[in-house]
XYZ file of N, CA and C in Angstrom:
549
model
N 36.405 113.758 282.052
C 36.655 112.494 281.700
C 35.336 112.021 280.978
N 33.770 112.807 281.854
C 32.523 112.641 281.582
C 32.680 113.173 280.323
N 32.986 114.444 279.593
C 32.686 114.589 277.898
C 33.859 114.007 277.056
N 34.869 112.842 277.840
C 35.652 112.189 276.815
C 34.442 110.902 277.008
N 33.621 110.361 277.924
C 33.064 109.202 277.641
C 31.781 109.683 276.968
N 31.126 110.953 276.686
C 29.991 111.101 275.721
C 30.445 111.488 274.423
N 32.179 111.768 274.084
C 32.500 111.955 273.180
C 32.495 110.456 272.162
N 32.867 109.478 273.130
C 33.124 108.055 272.783
C 31.513 107.323 272.583
N 30.834 108.089 273.301
C 29.521 107.253 273.349
C 28.851 107.379 271.515
N 29.331 108.967 271.845
C 28.764 109.961 270.621
C 29.391 108.814 269.017
N 30.317 108.706 269.600
C 31.279 108.136 268.013
C 30.977 107.133 267.952
N 30.721 106.320 268.659
C 29.902 104.893 269.052
C 28.709 105.030 268.350
N 27.716 105.981 268.648
C 26.682 105.606 268.297
C 26.929 106.015 266.787
N 27.258 106.850 266.132
C 27.572 107.349 264.719
C 27.872 105.623 263.868
N 29.232 105.495 264.383
C 29.549 104.498 263.563
C 28.672 103.584 263.382
N 27.691 102.866 264.274
C 26.247 102.201 264.383
C 25.557 102.548 263.414
N 25.199 103.821 263.651
C 24.282 104.557 262.506
C 25.290 104.709 261.296
N 26.246 104.693 260.860
C 27.049 104.151 259.715
C 27.043 102.924 259.359
N 27.196 102.089 259.943
C 27.305 100.187 259.935
C 25.900 100.236 259.679
N 24.672 100.564 259.967
C 23.600 100.720 259.894
C 22.848 100.665 258.597
N 23.364 101.978 258.070
C 22.559 102.419 257.038
C 23.846 101.471 255.936
N 24.935 101.469 256.010
C 25.302 100.476 255.249
C 24.920 98.993 254.659
N 24.525 98.640 255.539
C 23.762 96.898 255.868
C 22.767 97.635 254.927
N 22.018 98.554 255.065
C 20.759 98.761 254.725
C 21.105 98.826 253.171
N 21.643 99.993 252.841
C 21.911 99.641 251.117
C 22.677 98.912 250.739
N 23.640 97.758 251.612
C 23.913 96.476 250.916
C 22.643 95.768 250.635
N 21.440 95.406 251.773
C 20.401 94.955 251.736
C 19.750 95.258 250.470
N 19.628 96.890 250.112
C 18.759 97.206 249.066
C 19.312 96.513 247.930
N 20.450 97.196 247.717
C 21.220 96.696 246.582
C 21.061 94.956 246.184
N 20.844 94.036 247.179
C 20.464 93.100 246.598
C 19.131 92.626 246.391
N 18.235 93.008 246.976
C 17.021 93.371 246.177
C 17.085 93.690 245.371
N 17.366 94.519 244.939
C 17.473 95.475 243.781
C 17.936 94.489 242.682
N 19.099 93.876 242.619
C 19.384 92.757 242.246
C 18.674 91.621 241.852
N 18.340 91.165 242.919
C 16.982 90.223 243.009
C 15.851 90.319 242.392
N 15.300 91.578 242.559
C 14.320 92.325 241.421
C 15.195 91.889 239.798
N 16.219 92.254 239.371
C 16.378 92.562 238.448
C 16.332 90.924 238.026
N 16.915 90.419 238.563
C 17.051 88.819 238.001
C 15.793 88.207 237.508
N 14.942 88.478 238.543
C 12.971 87.995 238.157
C 12.597 88.849 236.983
N 12.750 89.855 236.911
C 12.527 90.382 235.754
C 12.474 89.790 234.531
N 11.472 90.336 233.588
C 11.032 89.326 232.108
C 12.268 90.623 230.900
N 12.969 90.206 230.063
C 13.318 90.972 228.915
C 12.549 90.574 227.973
N 12.752 90.568 226.740
C 12.743 90.816 225.501
C 13.889 90.197 224.576
N 13.669 88.803 224.263
C 15.114 88.734 223.410
C 14.476 88.311 221.950
N 15.413 88.905 220.969
C 15.208 88.619 219.297
C 15.172 87.226 219.344
N 14.186 86.467 218.336
C 14.091 85.916 217.601
C 15.586 85.216 216.645
N 15.951 84.506 217.033
C 17.139 84.012 216.038
C 17.324 84.101 214.598
N 16.281 84.151 213.928
C 15.728 83.913 212.707
C 15.666 85.424 212.430
N 14.625 86.320 213.264
C 14.853 87.812 213.150
C 16.032 88.535 213.371
N 16.951 88.038 214.063
C 18.427 88.608 214.237
C 19.168 88.310 213.121
N 19.339 87.028 212.115
C 20.131 86.375 211.320
C 19.513 88.055 210.216
N 18.161 87.886 210.099
C 17.788 88.760 208.987
C 17.875 90.407 208.992
N 18.397 90.760 210.412
C 18.790 92.392 210.353
C 17.989 92.926 211.283
N 17.339 92.235 212.156
C 16.018 92.439 212.996
C 16.675 93.178 214.010
N 16.442 94.590 214.594
C 16.720 94.506 216.062
C 15.731 95.440 216.841
N 15.754 95.402 218.006
C 15.017 96.172 218.767
C 14.050 97.750 218.025
N 15.801 98.181 217.708
C 15.155 99.693 217.525
C 14.650 99.788 216.196
N 15.030 98.930 215.365
C 14.412 98.927 213.904
C 12.916 98.171 213.631
N 12.161 97.707 214.664
C 11.412 96.706 214.272
C 10.059 97.655 215.424
N 9.053 97.866 214.704
C 7.630 98.674 215.254
C 7.146 96.819 216.284
N 7.559 96.323 215.845
C 6.789 94.776 216.553
C 7.616 95.178 218.082
N 8.847 94.683 217.386
C 10.182 94.373 218.944
C 9.549 95.744 219.894
N 9.319 97.255 219.538
C 9.497 98.079 219.874
C 8.216 97.910 220.794
N 7.116 97.580 220.134
C 5.835 97.415 221.356
C 5.993 96.427 221.576
N 6.489 95.052 221.764
C 6.866 94.405 222.437
C 7.282 94.387 223.865
N 8.501 94.804 223.702
C 9.563 95.620 224.586
C 8.968 96.683 225.662
N 7.692 97.683 224.728
C 7.183 98.290 225.766
C 6.391 97.721 226.911
N 5.542 97.122 226.176
C 4.734 95.957 227.037
C 5.397 95.142 228.388
N 6.779 94.623 227.750
C 7.202 93.787 228.959
C 7.414 94.767 230.592
N 8.397 96.127 229.782
C 8.691 97.202 230.483
C 7.543 97.606 231.561
N 6.529 97.514 231.084
C 5.277 97.994 232.164
C 4.727 96.574 232.387
N 5.114 95.379 232.303
C 4.922 94.053 232.880
C 5.954 93.568 233.435
N 6.962 93.798 233.919
C 8.045 93.214 233.942
C 7.825 91.454 234.896
N 7.060 91.617 235.793
C 6.444 90.011 236.155
C 5.494 89.414 235.488
N 5.534 89.183 234.477
C 4.758 88.508 233.525
C 5.029 87.219 233.139
N 4.229 86.448 233.214
C 4.752 85.051 233.091
C 4.550 84.204 234.584
N 4.836 83.084 234.614
C 4.586 82.009 235.753
C 6.194 81.843 236.128
N 6.322 82.238 237.431
C 7.583 81.638 238.055
C 8.337 80.481 238.014
N 9.617 80.079 237.623
C 9.801 78.597 237.095
C 8.930 77.695 236.761
N 8.661 78.186 235.576
C 8.069 77.836 234.703
C 8.031 78.577 233.127
N 7.542 78.152 232.799
C 7.919 78.352 230.937
C 6.100 78.471 230.774
N 5.625 80.197 230.250
C 4.393 80.169 230.179
C 4.209 81.038 228.719
N 3.179 80.678 228.162
C 2.514 81.873 226.768
C 1.717 82.814 227.035
N 1.920 84.143 226.547
C 1.529 85.198 226.748
C 0.242 85.607 225.540
N -0.602 85.530 225.759
C -1.291 85.971 223.719
C -1.359 87.333 224.118
N -0.585 88.247 222.737
C -0.525 89.484 222.537
C -1.329 90.018 221.927
N -1.989 89.982 220.966
C -3.044 90.818 220.345
C -3.214 89.758 218.628
N -4.215 89.920 218.080
C -3.992 89.854 216.687
C -3.564 90.482 215.708
N -2.398 90.272 214.673
C -1.722 90.577 213.932
C -2.334 90.750 212.146
N -2.639 91.441 211.615
C -2.795 91.567 210.326
C -4.582 91.447 210.727
N -5.173 91.780 211.062
C -6.650 91.597 211.604
C -7.335 91.618 210.363
N -8.303 90.664 209.815
C -9.028 90.617 208.800
C -8.359 90.221 207.176
N -7.230 90.070 207.285
C -6.610 89.512 206.013
C -6.171 88.151 206.232
N -6.010 87.679 205.052
C -5.420 86.001 204.930
C -4.407 85.935 205.683
N -3.663 86.924 206.024
C -2.439 86.467 206.778
C -2.371 86.795 208.051
N -3.607 86.647 208.387
C -3.649 87.349 209.679
C -3.272 85.594 210.795
N -2.754 86.298 212.294
C -2.091 85.509 212.956
C -2.621 86.013 214.200
N -2.312 85.153 214.982
C -2.172 85.460 216.516
C -0.766 85.360 217.684
N -0.569 86.924 217.960
C 0.717 86.740 218.065
C 0.880 86.379 220.155
N 1.916 85.634 220.583
C 1.972 84.965 221.545
C 3.800 85.640 221.928
N 3.717 85.907 223.152
C 5.000 85.663 223.897
C 5.626 84.375 224.390
N 6.221 83.423 224.447
C 6.929 82.659 225.045
C 7.446 83.274 226.198
N 7.397 82.807 227.187
C 8.189 83.321 228.534
C 9.144 82.193 229.512
N 9.818 82.675 229.477
C 10.563 81.527 230.176
C 11.527 82.292 231.240
N 10.752 81.318 232.442
C 10.922 81.838 233.825
C 11.379 80.682 234.580
N 12.387 79.810 233.906
C 13.080 78.884 234.719
C 14.521 79.648 234.588
N 15.343 79.258 235.640
C 16.873 79.537 235.876
C 17.613 78.850 234.864
N 17.388 78.464 233.901
C 18.268 77.994 232.849
C 17.808 78.356 231.851
N 18.705 78.414 230.079
C 17.884 78.486 228.902
C 17.824 77.523 228.790
N 16.680 77.502 227.421
C 15.969 76.359 227.076
C 16.236 76.557 225.612
N 15.912 75.166 224.782
C 16.235 75.667 223.222
C 14.971 74.371 222.685
N 14.620 74.259 221.420
C 13.496 72.841 220.621
C 12.909 73.201 221.908
N 11.687 73.793 221.952
C 10.363 73.586 222.780
C 9.334 73.039 221.750
N 8.444 72.124 222.574
C 6.637 71.743 221.843
C 6.008 71.727 222.857
N 5.038 71.379 222.291
C 3.720 71.308 223.397
C 2.615 71.607 222.452
N 1.611 70.923 222.995
C 0.138 71.051 222.302
C -0.322 72.027 222.955
N -1.529 73.336 222.285
C -1.951 73.948 222.620
C -3.480 74.424 222.210
N -4.216 74.378 223.268
C -5.813 74.451 222.871
C -6.414 75.860 223.475
N -6.872 76.331 223.056
C -7.562 77.904 222.960
C -8.842 77.462 222.719
N -9.889 77.937 223.296
C -11.134 78.257 223.598
C -12.114 78.423 223.878
N -13.224 78.839 223.949
C -14.512 79.324 225.101
C -14.564 77.747 225.267
N -15.597 78.063 226.836
C -15.989 77.495 227.864
C -17.326 76.704 227.217
N -18.085 77.415 226.463
C -19.068 76.757 225.679
C -18.426 75.315 224.615
N -17.399 74.646 224.096
C -16.812 74.249 223.206
C -16.286 74.696 221.898
N -16.595 75.990 221.636
C -15.758 76.564 220.634
C -14.938 76.657 220.663
N -14.020 75.848 219.972
C -12.244 76.331 219.911
C -11.540 76.893 218.943
N -11.109 77.641 219.066
C -9.837 78.101 218.117
C -8.559 76.724 217.817
N -8.498 76.724 218.485
C -7.546 75.407 218.422
C -7.541 74.297 219.753
N -7.525 72.727 218.985
C -7.543 72.002 219.893
C -6.205 71.068 219.721
N -5.837 71.176 221.170
C -4.615 70.189 220.789
C -3.636 70.163 220.154
N -3.331 72.135 218.966
C -2.691 71.858 217.817
C -0.957 71.748 218.350
N -0.277 71.163 217.709
C 1.132 70.988 217.803
C 1.871 72.537 217.385
N 2.625 73.182 218.537
C 3.220 74.163 218.191
C 4.997 73.819 218.553
N 5.772 74.101 217.762
C 7.244 74.362 217.877
C 7.838 75.270 217.458
N 9.163 75.519 218.881
C 9.728 76.639 218.639
C 11.098 76.053 218.729
N 11.881 75.747 217.561
C 12.943 74.829 216.837
C 14.006 75.905 217.532
N 14.821 75.574 217.394
C 16.230 76.223 217.893
C 16.870 77.013 216.583
N 17.158 76.453 215.437
C 17.308 76.817 214.668
C 16.328 78.390 214.149
N 15.261 78.493 214.251
C 14.172 79.588 214.018
C 14.324 80.604 215.764
N 14.144 79.718 216.910
C 13.881 80.623 217.996
C 14.987 80.931 218.645
N 15.912 80.179 218.283
C 17.270 80.398 219.035
C 17.214 79.759 220.388
N 18.110 79.832 221.339
C 18.081 79.620 222.535
C 17.548 80.410 223.605
N 16.085 80.332 224.145
C 15.433 81.067 224.786
C 16.204 81.231 226.045
N 16.930 82.338 226.935
C 17.389 82.194 227.971
C 17.083 82.420 229.118
N 17.205 82.179 230.099
C 16.741 82.704 231.459
C 15.919 83.945 232.039
N 14.495 83.879 231.989
C 14.059 85.100 232.486
C 13.883 86.245 231.211
N 13.451 85.325 230.010
C 13.071 86.230 228.850
C 11.980 85.798 227.849
N 11.914 86.420 227.259
C 10.360 86.528 226.180
C 10.736 86.160 225.176
N 10.170 85.213 223.975
C 10.348 86.054 222.906
C 9.016 85.307 222.058
N 8.823 86.493 221.202
C 7.776 86.071 219.771
C 7.562 84.994 219.199
N 6.077 84.773 218.877
C 5.670 83.853 218.380
C 4.522 83.644 217.763
N 4.127 83.304 216.705
C 2.052 83.436 216.380
C 2.114 82.055 215.685
N 0.577 82.175 215.316
C -0.179 81.235 214.915
C -0.792 81.618 214.217
N -0.994 81.086 212.792
C -1.825 81.688 211.984
C -3.367 81.485 212.360
N -4.349 82.337 211.494
C -5.656 82.390 212.362
C -6.347 82.739 210.698
N -7.723 82.037 211.416
C -8.942 82.267 209.795
C -9.632 83.014 210.034
N -10.304 83.850 209.400
C -11.600 84.866 209.780
C -12.260 83.981 211.062
N -13.019 83.075 211.100
C -13.550 82.314 212.024
C -12.837 82.304 213.471
N -11.885 82.079 212.921
C -10.979 81.587 214.289
C -10.588 83.345 214.793
N -10.754 84.077 214.463
C -10.437 85.381 214.644
C -11.500 85.981 215.445
N -12.778 85.514 214.599
C -14.246 86.154 215.085
C -14.345 85.163 216.404
N -14.020 84.320 216.785
C -13.682 83.377 218.345
C -12.368 83.915 219.331
N -12.025 84.537 218.750
C -10.703 84.965 219.828
C -11.082 86.264 220.612
N -12.362 86.909 219.470
C -12.585 88.388 219.897
C -14.057 87.730 221.038
N -14.354 86.831 220.848
C -15.400 86.705 221.883
C -14.931 85.982 223.066
N -13.679 86.032 223.222
C -13.092 85.391 224.407
C -12.521 86.532 225.803
N -12.860 85.840 226.691
C -13.100 86.890 227.843
C -11.912 86.045 228.879
N -11.563 86.464 229.614
C -10.408 86.053 230.998
C -11.090 84.722 231.532
N -12.768 85.213 232.116
C -13.535 84.297 232.815
C -14.600 82.978 232.055
N -14.266 83.209 230.782
C -15.182 82.000 229.597
C -13.789 81.395 228.606
N -12.699 81.291 229.395
C -11.651 80.867 227.723
C -11.365 79.523 228.477
N -10.975 78.334 227.506
C -10.090 77.324 227.967
C -8.738 77.091 227.490
N -8.081 77.206 227.979
C -6.480 77.439 227.457
C -5.677 75.914 228.493
N -5.111 75.492 227.290
C -4.546 74.358 227.930
C -3.052 74.476 227.195
N -1.853 73.814 227.864
C -0.555 73.434 227.376
C -0.444 72.172 227.907
N -0.137 71.212 226.643
C -0.074 69.799 227.342
C 1.064 68.991 226.730
N 1.677 68.231 226.773
C 2.814 67.462 226.462
C 3.912 68.178 226.207
N 4.457 69.083 227.058
C 5.128 70.469 227.069
C 6.705 69.586 226.974
N 7.693 69.554 226.307
C 9.424 69.655 225.863
C 9.977 70.545 225.658
N 11.329 70.463 226.504
C 12.545 71.259 225.333
C 13.393 70.627 226.082
N 14.601 71.354 225.407
C 15.987 70.610 225.496
C 16.615 71.885 226.534
N 17.254 71.249 227.482
C 18.013 72.340 228.372
C 19.487 72.963 227.362
N 19.590 74.039 227.440
C 20.777 74.588 226.682
C 21.570 74.734 227.227
N 22.291 74.089 229.124
C 23.506 74.853 229.647
C 24.347 73.696 229.228
């Protein structure tokens, strides 16, 4: 009888251990799904996609995708934010500042517009209240937890000022932000 009782206790302990491990696997899977939902991935612009650009045939998209994979938590949770990537075509008349528009809202959005200010705290501005539009016809609908590239043209003087900006001396403002829900 004693051996039978010990065997039952051992089976119950093994069952409880298996149940606990199963529960832990389920919680881990839910955590991974939650992290997966919250990480950002790159999305092609509608105009680029229509022109035949893919993540594989574009060096810009490859580089942006690599950057996002290295920084999957980029952007502001439950908000739309922009991230300065780099100057493209530096020193040329066609130079521009490349950004990522990051949608961390829980809904797809389209027809985004806002005014943007970027400058130095000393009062020198690259842009002051410039109107930025990301229309659906060009950008497409930005899915939830996705990022899309966009750029703003810059002059040589603006590029020189951008080169002087650092995290602790820059002024960045987004105002008059509006968008349409794409639900």
